[in-house]
Short mmCIF file of C-alpha atoms in Angstrom, two decimals:
data_model
loop_
_atom_site.label_atom_id
_atom_site.label_comp_id
_atom_site.label_asym_id
_atom_site.label_seq_id
_atom_site.Cartn_x
_atom_site.Cartn_y
_atom_site.Cartn_z
CA UNK A 1 0.00 0.00 0.00
CA UNK A 2 1.50 3.29 -1.11
CA UNK A 3 1.38 5.95 1.62
CA UNK A 4 0.48 8.78 -0.76
CA UNK A 5 -2.42 6.75 -2.21
CA UNK A 6 -3.61 5.96 1.33
CA UNK A 7 -3.64 9.69 2.09
CA UNK A 8 -5.83 10.33 -0.98
CA UNK A 9 -8.25 7.57 0.06
CA UNK A 10 -8.40 8.98 3.62
CA UNK A 11 -9.30 12.39 2.17
CA UNK A 12 -12.08 10.79 0.08
CA UNK A 13 -13.41 8.76 3.04
CA UNK A 14 -13.60 11.91 5.14
CA UNK A 15 -16.27 13.29 2.80
CA UNK A 16 -18.70 10.50 3.75
CA UNK A 17 -21.21 10.78 6.60
CA UNK A 18 -22.28 7.22 7.41
CA UNK A 19 -21.03 3.63 7.35
CA UNK A 20 -24.03 1.58 6.24
CA UNK A 21 -22.43 -1.89 6.27
CA UNK A 22 -19.22 -3.51 7.49
CA UNK A 23 -18.29 -7.18 7.20
CA UNK A 24 -15.63 -9.55 5.90
CA UNK A 25 -16.19 -10.97 2.40
CA UNK A 26 -13.03 -13.13 2.17
CA UNK A 27 -10.26 -14.32 4.47
CA UNK A 28 -8.29 -11.06 4.16
CA UNK A 29 -10.86 -8.72 2.59
CA UNK A 30 -13.12 -6.36 4.58
CA UNK A 31 -16.06 -4.59 2.94
CA UNK A 32 -17.37 -1.25 4.25
CA UNK A 33 -20.08 0.79 2.59
CA UNK A 34 -19.71 4.54 3.18
CA UNK A 35 -22.98 6.23 2.10
CA UNK A 36 -23.46 4.71 -1.42
CA UNK A 37 -19.75 3.97 -2.03
CA UNK A 38 -18.20 0.51 -1.58
CA UNK A 39 -14.67 0.19 -0.15
CA UNK A 40 -12.74 -3.06 0.09
CA UNK A 41 -9.77 -3.25 2.47
CA UNK A 42 -7.30 -5.94 1.44
CA UNK A 43 -5.28 -7.09 4.45
CA UNK A 44 -3.16 -9.70 2.66
CA UNK A 45 0.26 -9.72 4.32
CA UNK A 46 2.84 -7.91 2.22
CA UNK A 47 0.39 -6.85 -0.53
CA UNK A 48 -2.43 -4.96 1.16
CA UNK A 49 -4.45 -2.29 -0.68
CA UNK A 50 -7.83 -0.55 -0.79
CA UNK A 51 -10.23 -0.86 -3.74
CA UNK A 52 -13.21 1.38 -4.49
CA UNK A 53 -16.52 0.17 -5.99
CA UNK A 54 -15.30 -3.18 -7.28
CA UNK A 55 -17.52 -6.27 -7.57
CA UNK A 56 -16.54 -9.03 -5.17
CA UNK A 57 -18.87 -11.86 -4.11
CA UNK A 58 -19.25 -12.94 -0.49
CA UNK A 59 -17.13 -16.09 -0.21
CA UNK A 60 -18.81 -17.22 3.00
CA UNK A 61 -20.40 -15.81 6.15
CA UNK A 62 -17.54 -15.21 8.60
CA UNK A 63 -18.43 -15.68 12.27
CA UNK A 64 -15.16 -15.15 14.16
CA UNK A 65 -15.16 -12.76 17.20
CA UNK A 66 -13.56 -10.10 14.97
CA UNK A 67 -16.45 -10.33 12.47
CA UNK A 68 -19.10 -10.06 15.21
CA UNK A 69 -17.45 -6.94 16.69
CA UNK A 70 -16.89 -5.40 13.24
CA UNK A 71 -20.56 -5.68 12.23
CA UNK A 72 -21.88 -4.66 15.64
CA UNK A 73 -19.70 -1.55 16.04
CA UNK A 74 -19.63 -0.18 12.49
CA UNK A 75 -22.95 -1.07 10.83
CA UNK A 76 -25.07 2.11 10.65
CA UNK A 77 -22.34 4.14 12.34
CA UNK A 78 -21.64 7.85 11.86
CA UNK A 79 -18.24 8.86 10.45
CA UNK A 80 -16.49 11.21 12.90
CA UNK A 81 -12.98 11.38 11.46
CA UNK A 82 -10.62 9.66 9.00
CA UNK A 83 -6.88 10.18 8.89
CA UNK A 84 -3.81 8.50 7.45
CA UNK A 85 -0.30 8.41 8.88
CA UNK A 86 2.44 6.70 6.89
CA UNK A 87 0.80 3.36 5.91
CA UNK A 88 -1.86 3.37 8.63
CA UNK A 89 -5.47 4.42 8.08
CA UNK A 90 -7.73 5.18 11.07
CA UNK A 91 -11.50 5.56 10.83
CA UNK A 92 -13.28 7.01 13.86
CA UNK A 93 -17.01 6.37 14.10
CA UNK A 94 -19.92 6.80 16.51
CA UNK A 95 -22.67 4.23 16.91
CA UNK A 96 -25.85 3.82 18.94
CA UNK A 97 -25.29 0.90 21.29
CA UNK A 98 -28.27 0.21 23.58
CA UNK A 99 -29.43 3.83 23.41
CA UNK A 100 -25.94 5.01 24.32
CA UNK A 101 -23.52 6.65 21.94
CA UNK A 102 -20.17 4.87 21.63
CA UNK A 103 -17.04 6.06 19.86
CA UNK A 104 -15.01 3.34 18.17
CA UNK A 105 -12.08 3.19 15.78
CA UNK A 106 -10.89 0.77 13.16
CA UNK A 107 -7.25 0.96 12.26
CA UNK A 108 -5.94 -0.56 9.03
CA UNK A 109 -2.20 -1.14 9.32
CA UNK A 110 -0.55 -1.94 5.97
CA UNK A 111 2.77 -2.91 7.57
CA UNK A 112 4.15 -5.92 5.70
CA UNK A 113 3.98 -9.15 7.65
CA UNK A 114 2.22 -7.38 10.55
CA UNK A 115 -0.59 -6.08 8.30
CA UNK A 116 -3.76 -5.98 10.40
CA UNK A 117 -7.20 -4.52 11.03
CA UNK A 118 -7.63 -3.50 14.67
CA UNK A 119 -10.87 -2.38 16.32
CA UNK A 120 -10.34 -0.01 19.27
CA UNK A 121 -12.44 1.83 21.84
CA UNK A 122 -12.06 5.59 22.33
CA UNK A 123 -9.13 4.98 24.73
CA UNK A 124 -7.26 2.85 22.15
CA UNK A 125 -7.91 -0.40 23.99
CA UNK A 126 -8.17 -3.33 21.55
CA UNK A 127 -11.71 -4.71 21.23
CA UNK A 128 -10.77 -7.20 18.49
CA UNK A 129 -8.35 -7.64 15.60
CA UNK A 130 -8.18 -9.64 12.40
CA UNK A 131 -4.89 -11.11 13.63
CA UNK A 132 -3.95 -11.45 17.29
CA UNK A 133 -0.27 -10.83 18.05
CA UNK A 134 1.04 -12.29 21.31
CA UNK A 135 4.12 -11.52 23.41
CA UNK A 136 5.87 -14.54 21.84
CA UNK A 137 5.65 -12.98 18.36
CA UNK A 138 6.26 -9.28 18.99
CA UNK A 139 6.88 -6.80 21.79
CA UNK A 140 3.83 -4.92 20.45
CA UNK A 141 0.93 -7.03 21.68
CA UNK A 142 -2.37 -6.91 19.76
CA UNK A 143 -5.17 -8.73 21.54
CA UNK A 144 -8.49 -7.84 23.21
CA UNK A 145 -8.23 -5.87 26.45
CA UNK A 146 -4.72 -4.55 25.78
CA UNK A 147 -4.07 -0.85 25.10
CA UNK A 148 -2.56 -0.54 21.65
CA UNK A 149 1.02 0.65 21.57
CA UNK A 150 1.69 3.25 18.90
CA UNK A 151 4.12 2.31 16.16
CA UNK A 152 7.36 4.23 15.85
CA UNK A 153 7.72 6.69 12.99
CA UNK A 154 9.36 5.43 9.81
CA UNK A 155 10.70 7.25 6.80
CA UNK A 156 8.57 6.57 3.73
CA UNK A 157 10.60 6.22 0.55
CA UNK A 158 8.38 5.82 -2.47
CA UNK A 159 7.84 7.42 -5.84
CA UNK A 160 4.67 9.45 -6.18
CA UNK A 161 2.76 10.01 -9.41
CA UNK A 162 -0.36 11.76 -10.62
CA UNK A 163 -3.65 9.87 -10.24
CA UNK A 164 -6.41 11.39 -12.34
CA UNK A 165 -9.19 9.06 -11.17
CA UNK A 166 -8.62 7.43 -7.76
CA UNK A 167 -11.53 4.99 -8.15
CA UNK A 168 -10.37 3.75 -11.57
CA UNK A 169 -6.79 3.51 -10.29
CA UNK A 170 -7.81 1.18 -7.43
CA UNK A 171 -10.06 -0.87 -9.73
CA UNK A 172 -7.22 -1.43 -12.21
CA UNK A 173 -4.90 -2.31 -9.33
CA UNK A 174 -7.45 -4.86 -8.09
CA UNK A 175 -7.96 -6.33 -11.58
CA UNK A 176 -4.22 -6.94 -12.08
CA UNK A 177 -3.73 -8.46 -8.61
CA UNK A 178 -6.88 -10.59 -8.91
CA UNK A 179 -5.93 -11.95 -12.34
CA UNK A 180 -2.47 -12.83 -11.04
CA UNK A 181 -3.91 -14.63 -7.99
CA UNK A 182 -6.44 -16.44 -10.18
CA UNK A 183 -3.73 -17.55 -12.60
CA UNK A 184 -1.45 -18.75 -9.78
CA UNK A 185 -4.27 -20.66 -8.06
CA UNK A 186 -5.35 -22.27 -11.34
CA UNK A 187 -1.79 -23.33 -12.10
CA UNK A 188 -1.39 -24.89 -8.64
CA UNK A 189 -4.66 -26.86 -8.94
CA UNK A 190 -3.99 -27.92 -12.53
CA UNK A 191 -0.55 -29.21 -11.53
CA UNK A 192 -2.21 -31.45 -8.93
CA UNK A 193 -4.86 -32.70 -11.40
CA UNK A 194 -2.34 -33.23 -14.23
CA UNK A 195 -0.11 -35.24 -11.90
CA UNK A 196 -3.05 -37.59 -11.20
CA UNK A 197 -3.89 -37.76 -14.92
CA UNK A 198 -0.30 -38.79 -15.68
CA UNK A 199 -0.45 -41.51 -12.99
CA UNK A 200 -3.70 -42.98 -14.39
CA UNK A 201 -2.37 -42.86 -17.97
CA UNK A 202 0.79 -44.66 -16.84
CA UNK A 203 -1.31 -47.38 -15.19
CA UNK A 204 -3.43 -47.73 -18.35
CA UNK A 205 -0.34 -47.98 -20.55
CA UNK A 206 1.23 -50.58 -18.27
CA UNK A 207 -1.80 -52.90 -18.46
CA UNK A 208 -0.92 -56.15 -20.18
CA UNK A 209 -3.20 -57.39 -22.93
CA UNK A 210 -5.49 -60.40 -22.51
CA UNK A 211 -3.28 -62.36 -24.93
CA UNK A 212 -0.12 -61.54 -22.94
CA UNK A 213 -1.73 -62.58 -19.65
CA UNK A 214 -3.12 -65.80 -21.17
CA UNK A 215 0.36 -66.62 -22.50
CA UNK A 216 1.86 -65.92 -19.06
CA UNK A 217 -0.72 -68.20 -17.40
CA UNK A 218 0.17 -71.01 -19.86
CA UNK A 219 3.93 -70.52 -19.35
CA UNK A 220 3.62 -70.61 -15.53
CA UNK A 221 1.51 -73.78 -15.71
CA UNK A 222 4.11 -75.39 -17.95
CA UNK A 223 6.86 -74.40 -15.48
CA UNK A 224 4.85 -75.95 -12.65
CA UNK A 225 4.13 -79.21 -14.54
CA UNK A 226 7.74 -79.69 -15.70
CA UNK A 227 9.24 -78.70 -12.31
CA UNK A 228 6.99 -81.19 -10.49
CA UNK A 229 8.11 -83.96 -12.87
CA UNK A 230 11.78 -83.06 -12.25
CA UNK A 231 11.84 -82.43 -8.50
CA UNK A 232 14.70 -84.94 -8.15
CA UNK A 233 16.94 -82.60 -10.22
CA UNK A 234 16.33 -79.54 -8.03
CA UNK A 235 18.97 -78.40 -5.52
CA UNK A 236 18.46 -75.60 -2.92
CA UNK A 237 21.29 -73.44 -4.36
CA UNK A 238 20.05 -73.54 -7.97
CA UNK A 239 19.01 -70.30 -9.76
CA UNK A 240 17.47 -72.07 -12.74
CA UNK A 241 16.50 -75.58 -13.83
CA UNK A 242 17.53 -76.63 -17.32
CA UNK A 243 15.69 -79.67 -18.60
CA UNK A 244 13.25 -80.79 -21.33
CA UNK A 245 9.48 -80.49 -21.42
CA UNK A 246 7.05 -83.36 -22.13
CA UNK A 247 7.59 -82.97 -25.87
CA UNK A 248 11.36 -83.16 -25.62
CA UNK A 249 12.02 -79.42 -26.10
CA UNK A 250 14.68 -77.71 -24.00
CA UNK A 251 13.26 -75.49 -21.23
CA UNK A 252 14.84 -73.22 -18.61
CA UNK A 253 12.77 -72.63 -15.47
CA UNK A 254 13.79 -69.80 -13.08
CA UNK A 255 14.02 -71.19 -9.53
CA UNK A 256 12.51 -68.77 -6.96
CA UNK A 257 13.82 -68.42 -3.40
CA UNK A 258 11.59 -70.73 -1.40
CA UNK A 259 11.86 -72.15 2.11
CA UNK A 260 10.97 -75.54 0.69
CA UNK A 261 12.21 -76.15 -2.87
CA UNK A 262 9.52 -78.81 -3.31
CA UNK A 263 6.91 -76.00 -3.27
CA UNK A 264 8.05 -74.76 -6.71
CA UNK A 265 5.06 -76.40 -8.42
CA UNK A 266 2.55 -74.66 -6.13
CA UNK A 267 4.44 -71.38 -6.60
CA UNK A 268 4.03 -71.44 -10.38
CA UNK A 269 0.48 -72.82 -10.23
CA UNK A 270 -0.46 -69.77 -8.09
CA UNK A 271 1.17 -67.39 -10.60
CA UNK A 272 -0.67 -69.13 -13.44
CA UNK A 273 -4.00 -68.84 -11.64
CA UNK A 274 -3.32 -65.15 -10.83
CA UNK A 275 -2.47 -64.31 -14.47
CA UNK A 276 -5.57 -66.16 -15.70
CA UNK A 277 -7.82 -64.30 -13.24
CA UNK A 278 -6.20 -60.99 -14.19
CA UNK A 279 -6.93 -61.70 -17.86
CA UNK A 280 -10.56 -62.46 -17.05
CA UNK A 281 -10.93 -59.22 -15.02
CA UNK A 282 -8.84 -57.03 -17.34
CA UNK A 283 -11.91 -55.32 -18.85
CA UNK A 284 -13.09 -54.34 -15.34
CA UNK A 285 -9.74 -52.79 -14.39
CA UNK A 286 -9.48 -51.04 -17.75
CA UNK A 287 -13.01 -49.62 -17.42
CA UNK A 288 -12.27 -48.38 -13.88
CA UNK A 289 -9.07 -46.60 -15.02
CA UNK A 290 -10.80 -45.10 -18.07
CA UNK A 291 -13.59 -43.76 -15.81
CA UNK A 292 -10.94 -42.29 -13.51
CA UNK A 293 -9.20 -40.65 -16.46
CA UNK A 294 -12.48 -39.24 -17.83
CA UNK A 295 -13.36 -37.79 -14.41
CA UNK A 296 -9.93 -36.14 -14.05
CA UNK A 297 -10.02 -34.72 -17.58
CA UNK A 298 -13.47 -33.21 -16.88
CA UNK A 299 -12.08 -31.85 -13.59
CA UNK A 300 -9.20 -30.26 -15.52
CA UNK A 301 -11.67 -28.49 -17.88
CA UNK A 302 -13.74 -27.28 -14.93
CA UNK A 303 -10.72 -25.63 -13.32
CA UNK A 304 -9.55 -24.13 -16.63
CA UNK A 305 -13.00 -22.58 -17.17
CA UNK A 306 -13.24 -21.12 -13.63
CA UNK A 307 -13.61 -17.34 -13.72
CA UNK A 308 -13.18 -16.47 -10.04
CA UNK A 309 -11.20 -17.39 -6.92
CA UNK A 310 -14.45 -18.31 -5.16
CA UNK A 311 -15.17 -20.86 -7.92
CA UNK A 312 -11.68 -22.34 -7.55
CA UNK A 313 -12.19 -22.56 -3.79
CA UNK A 314 -15.37 -24.60 -4.39
CA UNK A 315 -13.61 -26.88 -6.88
CA UNK A 316 -10.38 -27.38 -4.90
CA UNK A 317 -9.80 -31.11 -4.36
CA UNK A 318 -8.74 -32.40 -0.92
CA UNK A 319 -4.98 -32.78 -0.48
CA UNK A 320 -5.51 -36.30 0.83
CA UNK A 321 -8.54 -38.32 -0.26
CA UNK A 322 -10.17 -40.77 2.15
CA UNK A 323 -10.49 -44.35 0.89
CA UNK A 324 -14.30 -44.29 1.26
CA UNK A 325 -14.38 -41.26 -1.06
CA UNK A 326 -12.37 -42.82 -3.92
CA UNK A 327 -15.49 -43.11 -6.11
CA UNK A 328 -17.20 -39.89 -4.97
CA UNK A 329 -16.03 -36.26 -5.20
CA UNK A 330 -17.19 -33.75 -2.57
CA UNK A 331 -17.54 -30.00 -3.10
CA UNK A 332 -18.67 -27.31 -0.68
CA UNK A 333 -20.74 -24.27 -1.70
CA UNK A 334 -22.58 -21.87 0.65
CA UNK A 335 -22.31 -24.41 3.52
CA UNK A 336 -23.88 -27.16 1.36
CA UNK A 337 -22.10 -30.37 0.44
CA UNK A 338 -22.42 -31.39 -3.22
CA UNK A 339 -21.46 -35.00 -4.01
CA UNK A 340 -20.57 -36.19 -7.52
CA UNK A 341 -20.20 -39.80 -8.68
CA UNK A 342 -16.78 -40.28 -10.28
CA UNK A 343 -17.81 -43.53 -11.95
CA UNK A 344 -20.56 -46.15 -12.00
CA UNK A 345 -19.62 -47.40 -8.53
CA UNK A 346 -19.78 -43.85 -7.18
CA UNK A 347 -23.15 -43.22 -8.85
CA UNK A 348 -24.60 -46.40 -7.31
CA UNK A 349 -23.21 -45.50 -3.88
CA UNK A 350 -24.70 -41.99 -4.06
CA UNK A 351 -28.15 -43.33 -4.96
CA UNK A 352 -28.00 -45.81 -2.05
CA UNK A 353 -26.68 -43.40 0.59
CA UNK A 354 -28.74 -40.26 -0.23
CA UNK A 355 -31.60 -39.25 2.07
CA UNK A 356 -35.16 -38.83 0.79
CA UNK A 357 -35.02 -35.00 0.84
CA UNK A 358 -31.54 -34.67 -0.67
CA UNK A 359 -31.54 -33.03 -4.10
CA UNK A 360 -30.63 -35.32 -7.01
CA UNK A 361 -29.41 -33.96 -10.37
CA UNK A 362 -28.44 -35.50 -13.72
CA UNK A 363 -27.83 -34.24 -17.25
CA UNK A 364 -31.02 -34.60 -19.31
CA UNK A 365 -31.36 -37.66 -21.60
CA UNK A 366 -27.61 -38.37 -21.67
CA UNK A 367 -25.22 -40.63 -19.73
CA UNK A 368 -23.30 -38.81 -17.03
CA UNK A 369 -22.51 -38.29 -13.35
CA UNK A 370 -25.19 -38.44 -10.67
CA UNK A 371 -25.07 -35.46 -8.29
CA UNK A 372 -26.49 -35.20 -4.77
CA UNK A 373 -26.87 -32.03 -2.66
CA UNK A 374 -27.10 -32.93 1.03
CA UNK A 375 -30.10 -31.05 2.37
CA UNK A 376 -32.23 -30.94 5.53
CA UNK A 377 -34.29 -27.93 4.42
CA UNK A 378 -37.58 -27.86 2.54
CA UNK A 379 -36.23 -25.67 -0.24
CA UNK A 380 -32.89 -24.77 -1.81
CA UNK A 381 -32.00 -21.39 -3.31
CA UNK A 382 -31.38 -20.98 -7.03
CA UNK A 383 -27.62 -20.44 -6.56
CA UNK A 384 -27.03 -23.88 -5.03
CA UNK A 385 -29.19 -25.60 -7.68
CA UNK A 386 -27.27 -23.79 -10.44
CA UNK A 387 -23.87 -24.71 -8.96
CA UNK A 388 -24.86 -28.38 -8.56
CA UNK A 389 -26.23 -28.39 -12.15
CA UNK A 390 -22.92 -26.97 -13.41
CA UNK A 391 -21.07 -29.84 -11.72
CA UNK A 392 -23.52 -32.39 -13.18
CA UNK A 393 -22.86 -30.90 -16.62
CA UNK A 394 -19.06 -30.65 -16.22
CA UNK A 395 -18.62 -34.21 -14.99
CA UNK A 396 -20.76 -35.51 -17.84
CA UNK A 397 -18.20 -34.06 -20.27
CA UNK A 398 -20.43 -31.22 -21.51
CA UNK A 399 -20.07 -27.45 -21.49
CA UNK A 400 -23.69 -26.59 -22.20
CA UNK A 401 -26.99 -28.39 -21.72
CA UNK A 402 -30.06 -29.09 -19.60
CA UNK A 403 -29.95 -30.72 -16.18
CA UNK A 404 -32.94 -32.33 -14.44
CA UNK A 405 -33.32 -32.15 -10.66
CA UNK A 406 -35.70 -33.55 -8.06
CA UNK A 407 -35.76 -34.95 -4.51
CA UNK A 408 -34.06 -38.32 -4.09
CA UNK A 409 -37.40 -39.81 -2.97
CA UNK A 410 -38.78 -39.25 -6.49
CA UNK A 411 -35.92 -41.20 -8.11
CA UNK A 412 -36.48 -44.93 -8.67
CA UNK A 413 -33.45 -47.16 -9.28
CA UNK A 414 -34.06 -49.67 -12.06
CA UNK A 415 -30.66 -51.39 -12.25
CA UNK A 416 -27.22 -50.24 -11.05
CA UNK A 417 -27.14 -46.49 -11.74
CA UNK A 418 -30.04 -46.53 -14.25
CA UNK A 419 -33.03 -44.63 -12.90
CA UNK A 420 -36.52 -43.29 -13.57
CA UNK A 421 -37.71 -40.08 -11.92
CA UNK A 422 -40.71 -37.78 -11.58
CA UNK A 423 -41.78 -34.39 -10.13
CA UNK A 424 -38.65 -32.81 -11.53
CA UNK A 425 -37.50 -29.40 -12.68
CA UNK A 426 -35.05 -28.60 -15.48
CA UNK A 427 -32.34 -25.95 -15.52
CA UNK A 428 -30.32 -24.80 -18.54
CA UNK A 429 -26.63 -24.21 -17.73
CA UNK A 430 -23.51 -23.17 -19.57
CA UNK A 431 -19.97 -23.38 -18.21
#
């Protein structure tokens, strides 16, 4: 935060009469509405700033002690004074608290790693702060009940320049910073997804064909048959057994390290049985891996198409996935959990585990992922239905289409993940 820009913003804030609203919209972003003007105070350590009249959605409802005090003390408060000193902005306000006037201050300190928002009473005693600072961290303690120690003066060395339109300047500053953050977050998430895609592709490429496995099974059985017929030739120290098969052809059988050399027949019979079973189940394993790959590739597209940090936060996969969730993806939006089937197994599990009043969604008249919104309420708002529909669309490999939705109790399972449903609505979505 440039000190000369902060001074200009302080001068602008001083022209306002009332603070209509005050609350946190993101982890490090505080929104305050002065008369009809919207101000956003970015308290990100090392890169704090103030933006005027930008559009920024509420990420979630914050309920920490700081948020409670902020809303209580500054909503519908009268602006008494605003002043800036170096990189510190102080707003003094007066509110009506239980029919008694109360003077409070909020102090925005844009001071590198100690960047903070501190709420004070008229005697500069800390009521709350975005970040508490204890004695173990700094000699300047910032926590409720402690009188705030003033910071020492510092020499500001920065280049100043002409700003024709302060509002546009802050908006452009926000746009550049936001796009950079969005790009960095996307890159980080895509790296994680692409790593998983590479792992699945490697597993698919390493799968042996049915013919190769059948040949292996036959070879191991031959080893077992010939070894059992030539047990008298085997010695404990041998690495291989050179002999002839039942048709008189020369054969070399690798001798494994076994506690009992006479178990060589059983050893190769087991390998033969394993290879034969693997050949029989190869189509199942291949289908499972292909479903995994399809899910991850759809996930990759979803992240690439995300237009905001709040979207990316919703889509962010867990760093460590629980085993019971290997066939189901979970997303959180506005305190709701949205569950998406990653494959047929996941779709079947969702249909079985969903409650009667949970919302079920599926792309209209096409194969795709089943989606469940966990819900204990009688109705869901349009935003949550739209977000769940977008996920149903994305994980069905589409970018535009219609999605049907209804309560789980109106969905009848015919076989596996094939269903019939009634009393449904349809929403048109585009990613």
